[in-house]
CSV table of C-alpha atoms in Angstrom, one decimal:
chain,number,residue,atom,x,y,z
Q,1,UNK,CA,-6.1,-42.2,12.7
Q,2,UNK,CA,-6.5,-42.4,16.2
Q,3,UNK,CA,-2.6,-43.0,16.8
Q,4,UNK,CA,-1.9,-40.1,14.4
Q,5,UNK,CA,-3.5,-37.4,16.8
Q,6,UNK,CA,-2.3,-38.8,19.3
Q,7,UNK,CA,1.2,-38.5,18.1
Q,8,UNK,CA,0.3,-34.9,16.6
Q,9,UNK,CA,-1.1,-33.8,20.3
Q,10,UNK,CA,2.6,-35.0,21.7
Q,11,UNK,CA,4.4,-33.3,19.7
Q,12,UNK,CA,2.1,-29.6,20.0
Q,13,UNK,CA,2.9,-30.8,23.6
Q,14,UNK,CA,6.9,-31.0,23.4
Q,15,UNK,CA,7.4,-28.2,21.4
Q,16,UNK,CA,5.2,-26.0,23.6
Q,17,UNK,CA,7.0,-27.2,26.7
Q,18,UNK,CA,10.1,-26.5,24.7
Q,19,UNK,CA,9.1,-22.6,24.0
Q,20,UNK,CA,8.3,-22.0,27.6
Q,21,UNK,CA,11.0,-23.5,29.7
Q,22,UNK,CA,13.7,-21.0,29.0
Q,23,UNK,CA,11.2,-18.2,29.5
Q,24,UNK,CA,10.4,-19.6,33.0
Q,25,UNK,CA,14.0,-20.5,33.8
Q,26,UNK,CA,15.3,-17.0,33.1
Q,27,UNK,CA,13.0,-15.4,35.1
Q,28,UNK,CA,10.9,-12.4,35.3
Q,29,UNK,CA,11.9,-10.3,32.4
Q,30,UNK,CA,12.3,-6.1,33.3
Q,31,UNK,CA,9.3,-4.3,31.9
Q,32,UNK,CA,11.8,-1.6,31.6
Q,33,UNK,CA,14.0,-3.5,29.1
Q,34,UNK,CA,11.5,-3.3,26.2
Q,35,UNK,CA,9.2,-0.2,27.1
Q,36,UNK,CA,10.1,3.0,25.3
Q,37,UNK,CA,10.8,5.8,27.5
Q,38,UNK,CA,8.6,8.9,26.9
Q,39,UNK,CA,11.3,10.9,25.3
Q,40,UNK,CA,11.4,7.6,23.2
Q,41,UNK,CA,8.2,7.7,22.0
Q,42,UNK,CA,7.9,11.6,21.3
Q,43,UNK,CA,10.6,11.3,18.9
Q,44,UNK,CA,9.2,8.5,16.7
Q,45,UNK,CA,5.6,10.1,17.0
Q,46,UNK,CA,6.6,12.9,15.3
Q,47,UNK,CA,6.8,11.0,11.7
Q,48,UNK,CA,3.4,9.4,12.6
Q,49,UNK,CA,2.0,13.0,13.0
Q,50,UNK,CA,3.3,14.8,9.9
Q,51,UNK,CA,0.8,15.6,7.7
Q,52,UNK,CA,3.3,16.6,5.2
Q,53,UNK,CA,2.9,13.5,1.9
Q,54,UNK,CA,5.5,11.4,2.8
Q,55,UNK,CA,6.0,11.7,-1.1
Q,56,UNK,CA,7.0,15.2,-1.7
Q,57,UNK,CA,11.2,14.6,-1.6
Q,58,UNK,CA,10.9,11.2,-3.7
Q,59,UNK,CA,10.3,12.7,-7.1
Q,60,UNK,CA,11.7,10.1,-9.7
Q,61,UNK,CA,13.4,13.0,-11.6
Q,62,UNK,CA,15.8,13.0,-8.5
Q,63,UNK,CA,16.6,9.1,-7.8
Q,64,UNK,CA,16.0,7.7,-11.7
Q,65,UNK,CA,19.1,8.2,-14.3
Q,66,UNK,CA,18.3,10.8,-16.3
Q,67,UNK,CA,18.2,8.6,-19.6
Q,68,UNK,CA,15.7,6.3,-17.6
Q,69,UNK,CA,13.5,9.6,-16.9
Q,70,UNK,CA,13.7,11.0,-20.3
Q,71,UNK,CA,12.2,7.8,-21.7
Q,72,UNK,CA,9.0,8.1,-19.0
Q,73,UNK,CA,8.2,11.6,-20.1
Q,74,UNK,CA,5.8,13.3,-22.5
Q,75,UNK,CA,4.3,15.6,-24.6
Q,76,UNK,CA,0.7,16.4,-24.0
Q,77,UNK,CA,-0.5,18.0,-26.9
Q,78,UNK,CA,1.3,14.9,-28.8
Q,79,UNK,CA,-0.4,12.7,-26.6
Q,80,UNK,CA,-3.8,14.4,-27.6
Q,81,UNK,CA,-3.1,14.4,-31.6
Q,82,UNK,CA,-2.6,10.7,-31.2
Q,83,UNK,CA,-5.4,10.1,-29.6
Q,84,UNK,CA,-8.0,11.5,-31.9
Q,85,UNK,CA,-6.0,9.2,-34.6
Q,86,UNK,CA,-6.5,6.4,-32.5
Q,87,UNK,CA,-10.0,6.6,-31.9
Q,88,UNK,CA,-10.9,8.4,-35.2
Q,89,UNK,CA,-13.2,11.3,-33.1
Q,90,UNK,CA,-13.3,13.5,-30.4
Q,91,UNK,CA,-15.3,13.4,-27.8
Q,92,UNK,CA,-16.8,17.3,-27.7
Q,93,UNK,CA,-18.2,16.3,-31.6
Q,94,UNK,CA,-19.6,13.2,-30.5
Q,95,UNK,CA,-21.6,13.9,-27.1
Q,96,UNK,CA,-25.0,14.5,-27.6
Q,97,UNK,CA,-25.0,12.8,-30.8
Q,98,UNK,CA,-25.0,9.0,-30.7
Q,99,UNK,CA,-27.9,8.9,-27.6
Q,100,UNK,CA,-29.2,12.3,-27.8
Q,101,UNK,CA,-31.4,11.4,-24.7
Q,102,UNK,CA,-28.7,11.3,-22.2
Q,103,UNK,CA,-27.5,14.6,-21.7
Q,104,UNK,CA,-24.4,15.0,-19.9
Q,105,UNK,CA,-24.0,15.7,-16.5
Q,106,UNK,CA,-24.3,13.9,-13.2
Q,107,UNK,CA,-26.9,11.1,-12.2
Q,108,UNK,CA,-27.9,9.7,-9.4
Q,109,UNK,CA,-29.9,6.8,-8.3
Q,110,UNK,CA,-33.3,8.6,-8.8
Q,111,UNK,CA,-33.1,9.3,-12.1
C-alpha cells in the first residue's frame, strides 16, 4: 500500500510539473490578450440586463411543424366535459359536502 502512494504521489507530481512548464517557458502572458475591453463588455451586458422574458419570440407555434402543433393543442370546454366524466363530480357540488367542517378558504399555521 505504501509503494502504491508512493507511485500515485509521483505521478500527481509529473503531471503537475508537466502542466506548468509550458506556462513558465512562454512567459508572462498579456493581461490585455484575455480582458474584454469596456466597449466589450457593454455590448454583452446588455442581454444580461433585459428584463424582457427571454421567451417571448420562441413560441412553439413558430418553430414546430404545424401538424406537430396541431396535435399539442386543445379544446377547453372539451377538456372540462371530460373531466367531470372522469371523475364522476364536480368540484363546486362537492365542497362543503364530504367534511362540512372545513370551509374553504386559506389557512395558516394557527389555525
Amino acid at each position: 500500500m505504501r509503494l502504491f502512494n508512493i507511485l500515485i504521489n509521483h505521478v500527481f507530481i509529473f503531471f503537475t510539473v508537466i502542466s506548468i512548464v509550458p506556462v513558465a517557458l512562454a512567459g508572462r502572458v498579456d493581461p490585455e490578450s484575455y480582458l474584454p475591453r469596456p466597449d466589450e463588455l457593454a455590448k454583452y451586458k446588455t442581454a444580461f440586463d433585459d428584463p424582457r422574458s427571454m421567451m417571448d419570440g420562441l413560441h412553439p407555434s413558430k418553430f414546430l411543424p404545424p401538424e406537430v402543433w396541431a396535435k399539442l393543442q386543445w379544446d377547453i370546454d372539451e377538456m372540462k366535459s371530460l373531466w367531470v366524466e372522469i371523475i364522476g363530480f364536480k368540484s363546486p357540488d362537492v365542497v362543503g359536502k364530504i367534511a362540512p367542517e372545513i370551509k374553504p378558504g386559506k389557512y395558516t399555521y394557527t389555525d
